[in-house]
Amino acid sequence: MPLLSKAKEIKIKPVREIVYEHIRQAIVGGELEPGTRFTDGEIATEFNISRTPVREAIQKLETEGLIERVPMKGNVVKGLLPKDVAQIFALRKALECLAVRYVAVNATEEELGLIRATLDQAKTYMNTLQGDALADAYVPIVARYNKAMFEASHAPRVVDLIWSHREMLDRYRVVRIVIAKRLHESYSTREQMYGYFVDRKPDDAAILWASHIDRSYRIWIEAIGCSEDIGTHDYM
Amino acid sequence: MPLLSKAKEIKIKPVREIVYEHIRQAIVGGELEPGTRFTDGEIATEFNISRTPVREAIQKLETEGLIERVPMKGNVVKGLLPKDVAQIFALRKALECLAVRYVAVNATEEELGLIRATLDQAKTYMNTLQGDALADAYVPIVARYNKAMFEASHAPRVVDLIWSHREMLDRYRVVRIVIAKRLHESYSTREQMYGYFVDRKPDDAAILWASHIDRSYRIWIEAIGCSEDIGTHDYM
DNA sequence: AAGTGGTCTAGACCACTGT
DNA sequence: CAGTGGTCTAGACCACTTC
């Protein structure tokens, strides 16, 4: 019998991971607003660690585009201009349409079952809940659906890019609004997508998903209240 | 008068950059073959530096997908499986078609002029040279054309992704073969692309570029001599 | 039990900043 | 010219591998 039975359960993460996740959470959670400046040393003293792992964490955040390292000025939390949002949506459209094509071709029966399961659960909630309670229950289900779907593409390179771009947008918590506004539409789209996956129809899946993303973008822009020309985004 | 007049010309790069570029070159140049294992310490002693900057360089190479860090085994040079190549081409198709759409919409007159200039130079070479000499002269021109084209998209996020994926393929020096094999086709495609840019026809540009990438992929596969099913790549 | 790889610390050093 | 930020060194330490 080991002295601490939970010892195996507690993951001993490298310090740089912990720091990375904390800074990341602070940015994504809105605690650190765009434009905020900070240095390696600050973080290091706050966590009572040396600067090396902090540098490693910051380097990772930089490659993800969440922060910018300005020489002699420190690290700056990057903000997203309307133009950036448009570009990210355009990228998402290109990448995710590619991914859903892969899903329609590559998904195993098992994976389709997983997607089906999330849909069934969503259906249950839609029949028993409503209003905010429904939205609260629905949001994590959508997350699970998306995860199951993209995993089923068997195209890890594509999926990695998709997640990193989706996360860029998570930062502005418009996501919840977008979902809540079109909850039923979101559900029926996903039902339809599932049908295309089962029928192995990549083209239909891609077209449907493209219009789904277009809708999300429009709601997003509406929510942000920025009347940027969306013309340049509308490419697939 | 400064003591060393050239002092300003010599860029003092951070050590990690130097190390990064050397390792990168070794991998891309084929000196370090896929599967080769090495450790931070090895590199550090070879360059007579400490391990910290080496770690930073390796971290960067890891995010680029050129190497993999295997716990307790060291760093391993990653190879590209046929499946990877197919996925990268599929990604390139999605990303580059998006980019050329942007070019057709966003390119300034000045940028179009730059593209035109590279085409004119290519034309000159095609009229005066032939065989290997032509290919030698043509390859860098294509590089300049591509650079000018993608820059003109005004979509830096997209362009960054494009370059990083193109570089993944540079490692296998099939590029030159691909260009040499279809030199005239490559030229006329680019002439046509330029026309679509000038006429502001994003759809036509995207379609043409898609088929251009499909052609490259086929030649690539042929050159590699791997008869992988290309079905799953053929998505836009 | 010795060796190797991975991580972190502490601190030196230099370039650039702003008074 | 003091202060701050960025980079690198040297080495300690622990986990895991291997003999």
Coordinates of C-alpha atoms (C1' of nucleotides) in Angstrom, one line a residue:
Chain A
M1 CA 0.0 0.0 0.0
P2 CA 1.5 3.3 -1.1
L3 CA 1.7 6.1 1.3
L4 CA -0.4 8.4 -0.8
S5 CA -2.9 6.4 -2.8
K6 CA -3.8 9.3 -5.0
A7 CA -0.3 9.8 -6.1
K8 CA -0.9 8.1 -9.4
E9 CA -4.0 10.1 -10.1
I10 CA -2.3 13.5 -9.7
K11 CA -0.6 14.3 -12.9
I12 CA 2.7 15.9 -12.4
K13 CA 2.8 18.3 -15.2
P14 CA 5.9 20.3 -16.2
V15 CA 5.9 23.7 -14.7
R16 CA 5.8 25.3 -18.1
E17 CA 2.6 23.5 -18.8
I18 CA 1.0 24.9 -15.7
V19 CA 2.2 28.4 -16.4
Y20 CA 1.1 28.0 -20.0
E21 CA -2.4 27.0 -19.1
H22 CA -2.8 29.7 -16.5
I23 CA -1.8 32.5 -18.8
R24 CA -3.9 31.0 -21.6
Q25 CA -6.9 30.8 -19.3
A26 CA -6.4 34.4 -18.3
I27 CA -6.4 35.5 -21.9
V28 CA -9.2 33.4 -23.1
G29 CA -11.2 34.1 -20.0
G30 CA -10.9 37.8 -20.6
E31 CA -8.9 38.5 -17.4
L32 CA -6.0 39.7 -19.4
E33 CA -7.4 42.1 -22.0
P34 CA -5.9 42.7 -25.4
G35 CA -3.1 45.2 -25.1
T36 CA -2.1 44.2 -21.6
R37 CA 1.7 44.0 -21.3
F38 CA 3.7 41.8 -19.0
T39 CA 7.2 40.3 -18.8
D40 CA 8.7 36.9 -18.1
G41 CA 10.1 38.1 -14.8
E42 CA 6.7 39.3 -13.5
I43 CA 5.1 35.9 -14.1
A44 CA 8.2 34.1 -12.7
T45 CA 8.0 36.0 -9.4
E46 CA 4.3 35.6 -9.2
F47 CA 4.6 31.8 -9.5
N48 CA 7.8 31.7 -7.5
I49 CA 9.7 30.0 -10.3
S50 CA 12.6 30.8 -12.5
R51 CA 12.2 32.5 -15.9
T52 CA 13.2 29.6 -18.1
P53 CA 9.9 27.7 -18.0
V54 CA 8.0 30.9 -18.2
R55 CA 9.8 31.7 -21.4
E56 CA 8.9 28.3 -22.8
A57 CA 5.3 28.9 -22.0
I58 CA 5.3 32.3 -23.5
Q59 CA 7.0 31.0 -26.6
K60 CA 4.2 28.5 -27.1
L61 CA 1.6 31.2 -26.6
E62 CA 3.3 33.2 -29.2
T63 CA 3.2 30.5 -31.8
E64 CA -0.5 30.2 -31.2
G65 CA -0.9 33.8 -31.9
L66 CA -2.3 34.7 -28.5
I67 CA 0.5 37.0 -27.5
E68 CA 3.2 39.0 -29.3
R69 CA 6.7 39.5 -28.1
V70 CA 7.7 43.1 -28.7
P71 CA 11.5 43.7 -28.3
M72 CA 12.2 45.8 -25.2
K73 CA 8.6 46.2 -24.5
G74 CA 7.6 42.9 -23.1
N75 CA 4.8 40.5 -24.1
V76 CA 1.6 42.0 -25.3
V77 CA -1.8 40.2 -25.3
K78 CA -3.0 40.3 -28.9
G79 CA -6.4 41.5 -29.8
L80 CA -8.5 40.5 -32.8
L81 CA -9.4 43.2 -35.3
P82 CA -12.6 42.8 -37.3
K83 CA -10.3 41.9 -40.3
D84 CA -8.8 39.1 -38.3
V85 CA -12.1 37.7 -37.3
A86 CA -13.2 37.7 -41.0
Q87 CA -10.0 35.9 -41.9
I88 CA -10.3 33.4 -39.2
F89 CA -13.8 32.5 -40.3
A90 CA -12.7 32.2 -43.9
L91 CA -10.0 29.8 -42.7
R92 CA -12.4 27.9 -40.6
K93 CA -14.7 27.5 -43.6
A94 CA -11.9 26.2 -45.8
L95 CA -10.5 23.9 -43.1
E96 CA -13.7 22.6 -41.6
C97 CA -15.3 21.9 -45.0
L98 CA -12.2 19.8 -45.8
A99 CA -12.5 18.0 -42.5
V100 CA -16.2 17.1 -42.9
R101 CA -15.4 15.7 -46.3
Y102 CA -12.8 13.5 -44.7
V103 CA -15.4 12.5 -42.1
A104 CA -17.9 11.4 -44.7
V105 CA -15.2 9.3 -46.3
N106 CA -13.2 8.0 -43.4
A107 CA -15.5 7.7 -40.3
T108 CA -15.8 4.2 -38.9
E109 CA -19.2 2.8 -37.8
E110 CA -18.0 3.2 -34.3
E111 CA -17.2 6.8 -34.7
L112 CA -20.6 7.4 -36.4
G113 CA -22.2 5.8 -33.3
L114 CA -20.4 8.3 -31.1
I115 CA -21.7 11.2 -33.1
R116 CA -25.2 9.7 -33.1
A117 CA -25.0 9.4 -29.3
T118 CA -24.4 13.1 -28.8
L119 CA -27.3 13.9 -31.1
D120 CA -29.6 11.6 -29.1
Q121 CA -28.6 13.3 -25.9
A122 CA -29.2 16.7 -27.5
K123 CA -32.6 15.5 -28.6
T124 CA -33.5 14.4 -25.1
Y125 CA -32.6 17.8 -23.7
M126 CA -34.5 19.6 -26.4
N127 CA -37.6 17.7 -25.3
T128 CA -37.3 18.2 -21.6
L129 CA -35.6 21.6 -21.1
Q130 CA -36.0 25.1 -22.4
G131 CA -34.7 28.6 -22.2
D132 CA -31.4 29.1 -20.4
A133 CA -31.5 25.6 -18.8
L134 CA -31.6 24.1 -22.3
A135 CA -28.8 26.3 -23.5
D136 CA -26.6 25.4 -20.5
A137 CA -27.1 21.7 -21.3
Y138 CA -26.8 22.1 -25.0
V139 CA -23.5 24.0 -25.2
P140 CA -21.3 21.1 -23.9
I141 CA -23.1 18.7 -26.1
V142 CA -22.3 20.7 -29.2
A143 CA -18.7 20.7 -28.0
R144 CA -18.8 16.9 -27.8
Y145 CA -20.4 16.6 -31.2
N146 CA -17.8 18.7 -32.8
K147 CA -15.0 16.8 -31.1
A148 CA -16.4 13.4 -32.2
M149 CA -17.0 14.7 -35.7
F150 CA -13.6 16.1 -36.3
E151 CA -11.8 13.2 -34.7
A152 CA -13.7 11.0 -37.1
S153 CA -12.0 12.7 -40.1
H154 CA -8.7 10.8 -39.4
A155 CA -6.9 13.9 -40.6
P156 CA -5.0 15.1 -37.5
R157 CA -3.1 17.8 -39.3
V158 CA -6.3 19.4 -40.4
V159 CA -8.0 19.0 -37.1
D160 CA -5.2 20.6 -35.2
L161 CA -5.5 23.7 -37.3
I162 CA -9.2 23.8 -36.8
W163 CA -9.0 23.7 -33.0
S164 CA -6.3 26.3 -32.9
H165 CA -8.4 28.7 -35.0
R166 CA -11.6 27.9 -33.1
E167 CA -9.8 28.7 -29.8
M168 CA -8.8 32.1 -31.1
L169 CA -12.4 33.0 -31.3
D170 CA -13.4 31.4 -28.0
R171 CA -11.7 34.3 -26.3
Y172 CA -14.6 36.5 -27.1
R173 CA -17.4 34.8 -25.5
V174 CA -19.8 35.3 -28.3
V175 CA -19.9 31.5 -28.9
R176 CA -22.6 31.0 -26.3
I177 CA -24.7 33.7 -27.8
V178 CA -24.3 32.3 -31.3
I179 CA -25.4 28.9 -30.1
A180 CA -28.3 30.1 -28.0
K181 CA -29.7 32.2 -30.8
R182 CA -30.0 29.4 -33.2
L183 CA -30.2 26.4 -31.0
H184 CA -32.8 24.5 -33.0
E185 CA -31.1 25.4 -36.3
S186 CA -27.8 24.2 -34.9
Y187 CA -29.4 20.9 -33.9
S188 CA -31.1 20.2 -37.2
T189 CA -27.9 21.1 -39.1
R190 CA -26.0 18.5 -37.2
E191 CA -28.7 15.9 -37.7
Q192 CA -28.4 16.6 -41.4
M193 CA -24.7 16.4 -41.3
Y194 CA -24.9 13.0 -39.6
G195 CA -27.1 11.8 -42.4
Y196 CA -24.5 12.9 -45.0
F197 CA -21.8 11.1 -43.0
V198 CA -23.8 7.9 -42.9
D199 CA -24.7 8.1 -46.6
R200 CA -21.0 8.9 -47.4
K201 CA -21.8 12.2 -49.1
P202 CA -18.8 14.4 -48.7
D203 CA -19.9 17.1 -51.1
D204 CA -23.3 17.6 -49.4
A205 CA -21.6 17.6 -46.0
A206 CA -19.2 20.3 -47.1
I207 CA -21.8 22.5 -48.6
L208 CA -24.1 22.3 -45.6
W209 CA -21.2 23.0 -43.2
A210 CA -20.1 26.0 -45.3
S211 CA -23.5 27.6 -44.9
H212 CA -23.5 26.7 -41.2
I213 CA -20.3 28.6 -40.8
D214 CA -21.6 31.5 -42.8
R215 CA -24.5 31.7 -40.4
S216 CA -22.3 31.6 -37.4
Y217 CA -20.2 34.4 -38.9
R218 CA -23.2 36.6 -39.5
I219 CA -24.5 36.1 -35.9
W220 CA -21.0 36.8 -34.6
I221 CA -20.7 40.1 -36.5
E222 CA -24.1 41.0 -35.3
A223 CA -23.3 40.2 -31.7
I224 CA -20.0 42.1 -31.8
G225 CA -21.8 45.0 -33.3
C226 CA -19.3 45.6 -36.0
S227 CA -20.5 46.3 -39.4
E228 CA -17.4 45.2 -41.2
D229 CA -17.8 44.2 -44.8
I230 CA -18.1 40.5 -44.8
G231 CA -17.5 40.3 -48.6
T232 CA -13.9 39.2 -48.4
H233 CA -14.7 36.4 -46.0
D234 CA -17.2 34.6 -48.2
Y235 CA -14.8 32.2 -49.8
M236 CA -14.6 28.5 -49.7
Chain B
M1 CA 34.7 56.3 -38.1
P2 CA 33.8 53.1 -36.4
L3 CA 36.5 50.5 -35.8
L4 CA 34.6 47.9 -37.7
S5 CA 32.7 49.4 -40.5
K6 CA 30.8 46.2 -41.2
A7 CA 29.6 45.9 -37.7
K8 CA 26.1 47.2 -38.6
E9 CA 25.8 44.9 -41.5
I10 CA 26.4 41.7 -39.6
K11 CA 23.2 40.7 -38.0
I12 CA 23.7 39.5 -34.5
K13 CA 21.1 36.8 -34.3
P14 CA 20.2 35.1 -31.1
V15 CA 22.0 31.8 -30.7
R16 CA 18.7 29.9 -30.7
E17 CA 18.0 31.2 -34.2
I18 CA 21.4 30.1 -35.5
V19 CA 20.9 26.6 -34.0
Y20 CA 17.3 26.5 -35.3
E21 CA 18.4 27.3 -38.8
H22 CA 21.2 24.9 -38.8
I23 CA 19.1 22.0 -37.6
R24 CA 16.4 23.0 -40.0
Q25 CA 18.7 23.1 -42.9
A26 CA 20.1 19.7 -42.0
I27 CA 16.7 18.2 -42.0
V28 CA 15.4 20.0 -45.1
G29 CA 18.6 19.4 -46.9
G30 CA 18.4 15.7 -46.2
E31 CA 21.5 15.5 -44.1
L32 CA 19.4 14.3 -41.1
E33 CA 17.2 11.6 -42.4
P34 CA 13.8 10.8 -41.0
G35 CA 14.2 8.6 -37.9
T36 CA 17.5 10.1 -36.9
R37 CA 17.6 10.6 -33.1
F38 CA 19.5 13.3 -31.3
T39 CA 19.4 15.1 -27.9
D40 CA 19.7 18.7 -26.7
G41 CA 23.0 17.9 -25.1
E42 CA 24.6 16.6 -28.3
I43 CA 23.8 19.7 -30.2
A44 CA 24.8 21.9 -27.3
T45 CA 28.3 20.4 -27.1
E46 CA 28.7 20.5 -30.8
F47 CA 28.0 24.2 -30.9
N48 CA 29.8 24.8 -27.6
I49 CA 26.8 26.4 -26.1
S50 CA 24.4 25.6 -23.2
R51 CA 21.3 23.6 -23.6
T52 CA 18.7 26.3 -23.0
P53 CA 18.9 27.9 -26.5
V54 CA 19.0 24.5 -28.0
R55 CA 15.8 23.6 -26.3
E56 CA 14.2 26.7 -27.6
A57 CA 15.3 25.9 -31.1
I58 CA 14.0 22.4 -30.9
Q59 CA 10.7 23.5 -29.4
K60 CA 10.2 25.7 -32.5
L61 CA 11.1 22.8 -34.8
E62 CA 8.6 20.7 -33.0
T63 CA 5.7 23.1 -33.4
E64 CA 6.6 23.2 -37.1
G65 CA 6.2 19.4 -37.2
L66 CA 9.8 18.8 -38.4
I67 CA 10.8 16.8 -35.3
E68 CA 9.1 14.9 -32.6
R69 CA 10.1 14.9 -28.9
V70 CA 9.8 11.4 -27.6
P71 CA 10.1 11.1 -23.8
M72 CA 13.3 9.5 -22.7
K73 CA 14.3 8.8 -26.2
G74 CA 15.4 12.2 -27.5
N75 CA 14.3 14.1 -30.5
V76 CA 13.4 12.2 -33.6
V77 CA 13.4 13.7 -37.2
K78 CA 9.9 13.1 -38.5
G79 CA 9.3 11.6 -41.8
L80 CA 6.3 12.1 -44.0
L81 CA 4.1 9.1 -44.7
P82 CA 2.2 9.0 -48.0
K83 CA -0.9 9.7 -46.0
D84 CA 0.8 12.9 -44.6
V85 CA 1.7 14.0 -48.1
A86 CA -1.9 13.6 -49.2
Q87 CA -3.2 15.5 -46.3
I88 CA -0.7 18.3 -46.8
F89 CA -1.7 18.7 -50.4
A90 CA -5.4 18.7 -49.4
L91 CA -4.6 21.4 -47.0
R92 CA -2.6 23.4 -49.5
K93 CA -5.5 23.2 -51.9
A94 CA -7.9 24.5 -49.4
L95 CA -5.6 27.2 -48.1
E96 CA -4.1 28.4 -51.4
C97 CA -7.4 28.5 -53.2
L98 CA -8.6 30.7 -50.4
A99 CA -5.5 32.9 -50.8
V100 CA -5.8 33.3 -54.5
R101 CA -9.4 34.4 -54.0
Y102 CA -8.2 37.1 -51.7
V103 CA -5.6 38.1 -54.3
A104 CA -8.2 38.6 -56.9
V105 CA -10.1 40.8 -54.6
N106 CA -7.4 42.6 -52.6
A107 CA -4.4 43.0 -54.8
T108 CA -3.3 46.6 -55.5
E109 CA -2.2 47.7 -58.9
E110 CA 1.3 47.9 -57.6
E111 CA 1.2 44.3 -56.4
L112 CA -0.2 43.2 -59.7
G113 CA 2.7 45.0 -61.4
L114 CA 5.1 43.0 -59.3
I115 CA 3.5 39.7 -60.4
R116 CA 3.5 40.9 -64.0
A117 CA 7.2 41.6 -63.7
T118 CA 8.1 38.1 -62.6
L119 CA 6.0 36.7 -65.5
D120 CA 7.8 38.9 -68.0
Q121 CA 11.1 37.7 -66.7
A122 CA 10.0 34.1 -67.0
K123 CA 8.9 34.8 -70.6
T124 CA 12.4 36.1 -71.4
Y125 CA 14.1 33.1 -70.1
M126 CA 11.7 30.8 -71.9
N127 CA 12.6 32.5 -75.2
T128 CA 16.4 32.4 -74.7
L129 CA 17.1 29.3 -72.6
Q130 CA 16.2 25.7 -72.7
G131 CA 16.8 22.4 -70.9
D132 CA 18.5 22.4 -67.5
A133 CA 19.7 26.0 -67.9
L134 CA 16.0 27.1 -68.4
A135 CA 14.9 25.1 -65.3
D136 CA 17.7 26.6 -63.2
A137 CA 16.6 30.1 -64.1
Y138 CA 12.9 29.3 -63.9
V139 CA 12.8 27.8 -60.4
P140 CA 13.7 31.0 -58.5
I141 CA 11.3 33.0 -60.7
V142 CA 8.4 30.7 -59.7
A143 CA 9.4 31.3 -56.1
R144 CA 9.3 35.0 -56.6
Y145 CA 5.9 34.8 -58.4
N146 CA 4.4 32.7 -55.6
K147 CA 5.8 35.1 -53.0
A148 CA 4.4 38.2 -54.8
M149 CA 1.1 36.5 -55.4
F150 CA 0.5 35.3 -51.8
E151 CA 1.7 38.6 -50.4
A152 CA -0.9 40.3 -52.5
S153 CA -3.7 38.5 -50.7
H154 CA -3.4 40.8 -47.7
A155 CA -4.3 37.7 -45.6
P156 CA -1.2 37.1 -43.5
R157 CA -2.8 34.4 -41.4
V158 CA -3.6 32.4 -44.4
V159 CA -0.2 33.0 -46.0
D160 CA 1.7 31.9 -43.0
L161 CA -0.1 28.6 -43.0
I162 CA 0.6 28.2 -46.7
W163 CA 4.3 28.7 -46.3
S164 CA 4.6 26.4 -43.4
H165 CA 2.9 23.6 -45.3
R166 CA 4.8 24.2 -48.5
E167 CA 8.0 24.0 -46.5
M168 CA 7.1 20.6 -45.1
L169 CA 7.2 19.4 -48.7
D170 CA 10.4 21.2 -49.6
R171 CA 12.3 18.7 -47.6
Y172 CA 11.8 16.1 -50.3
R173 CA 13.4 17.7 -53.2
V174 CA 10.7 16.7 -55.6
V175 CA 9.8 20.3 -56.1
R176 CA 12.4 20.8 -58.8
I177 CA 11.3 17.7 -60.6
V178 CA 7.7 18.8 -60.5
I179 CA 8.6 22.2 -62.0
A180 CA 10.9 20.9 -64.6
K181 CA 8.4 18.4 -65.9
R182 CA 5.7 20.9 -66.5
L183 CA 7.6 24.0 -67.1
H184 CA 5.5 25.4 -69.9
E185 CA 2.3 24.4 -68.2
S186 CA 3.4 26.0 -65.1
Y187 CA 4.1 29.2 -66.9
S188 CA 0.8 29.4 -68.8
T189 CA -1.2 28.6 -65.6
R190 CA 0.5 31.5 -64.0
E191 CA -0.2 33.8 -66.9
Q192 CA -3.9 32.8 -66.7
M193 CA -3.9 33.3 -63.0
Y194 CA -2.6 36.8 -63.5
G195 CA -5.4 37.5 -66.0
Y196 CA -8.0 36.4 -63.4
F197 CA -6.4 38.7 -60.8
V198 CA -6.5 41.7 -63.1
D199 CA -10.1 40.9 -64.1
R200 CA -11.0 40.4 -60.4
K201 CA -12.3 36.9 -60.9
P202 CA -11.8 35.1 -57.6
D203 CA -13.9 32.0 -58.6
D204 CA -12.0 31.4 -61.7
A205 CA -8.7 31.9 -60.0
A206 CA -9.6 29.4 -57.3
I207 CA -10.7 26.7 -59.7
L208 CA -7.6 27.1 -61.9
W209 CA -5.3 27.0 -58.9
A210 CA -7.1 23.9 -57.5
S211 CA -6.4 22.0 -60.7
H212 CA -2.8 23.3 -60.7
I213 CA -2.3 21.8 -57.2
D214 CA -3.9 18.5 -58.3
R215 CA -1.4 18.3 -61.1
S216 CA 1.5 19.0 -58.8
Y217 CA 0.2 16.3 -56.5
R218 CA 0.0 13.7 -59.2
I219 CA 3.5 14.4 -60.5
W220 CA 4.7 14.3 -56.9
I221 CA 3.2 10.9 -56.3
E222 CA 4.7 9.7 -59.5
A223 CA 8.1 11.0 -58.6
I224 CA 8.0 9.5 -55.2
G225 CA 6.9 6.3 -56.8
C226 CA 4.3 5.6 -54.2
S227 CA 1.0 4.4 -55.6
E228 CA -1.1 5.6 -52.7
D229 CA -4.8 6.1 -53.3
I230 CA -5.2 9.8 -54.0
G231 CA -8.9 9.7 -53.6
T232 CA -9.0 11.1 -50.1
H233 CA -7.0 14.1 -51.1
D234 CA -9.1 15.4 -53.9
Y235 CA -11.2 17.8 -51.8
M236 CA -11.4 21.5 -52.0
Chain C
dA1 C1' 23.4 0.6 -9.8
dA2 C1' 25.0 3.6 -13.3
dG3 C1' 23.7 6.3 -17.1
dT4 C1' 20.9 9.3 -19.8
dG5 C1' 17.4 12.5 -20.9
dG6 C1' 14.3 16.2 -19.4
dT7 C1' 13.4 20.1 -16.5
dC8 C1' 14.2 23.9 -13.6
dT9 C1' 17.1 27.4 -10.8
dA10 C1' 20.1 31.1 -10.1
dG11 C1' 22.4 34.3 -11.8
dA12 C1' 25.6 36.7 -15.2
dC13 C1' 25.6 39.6 -19.1
dC14 C1' 24.5 42.8 -22.6
dA15 C1' 21.4 45.9 -25.3
dC16 C1' 18.3 49.1 -25.2
dT17 C1' 15.2 52.4 -22.5
dG18 C1' 14.2 56.6 -20.2
dT19 C1' 15.3 60.1 -17.2
Chain D
dC1 C1' 23.7 55.8 -16.0
dA2 C1' 20.5 53.4 -13.5
dG3 C1' 16.7 50.3 -14.8
dT4 C1' 14.6 46.9 -17.4
dG5 C1' 14.1 43.3 -20.7
dG6 C1' 16.1 39.5 -23.3
dT7 C1' 19.4 35.9 -23.7
dC8 C1' 22.5 32.5 -22.3
dT9 C1' 25.5 29.6 -18.9
dA10 C1' 26.4 26.2 -15.6
dG11 C1' 24.8 23.1 -13.0
dA12 C1' 21.5 20.6 -9.8
dC13 C1' 17.9 17.4 -9.7
dC14 C1' 14.7 13.8 -10.6
dA15 C1' 12.5 10.2 -13.6
dC16 C1' 13.1 6.8 -16.4
dT17 C1' 16.0 3.3 -18.9
dT18 C1' 19.4 -0.1 -19.2
dC19 C1' 22.7 -3.2 -17.7

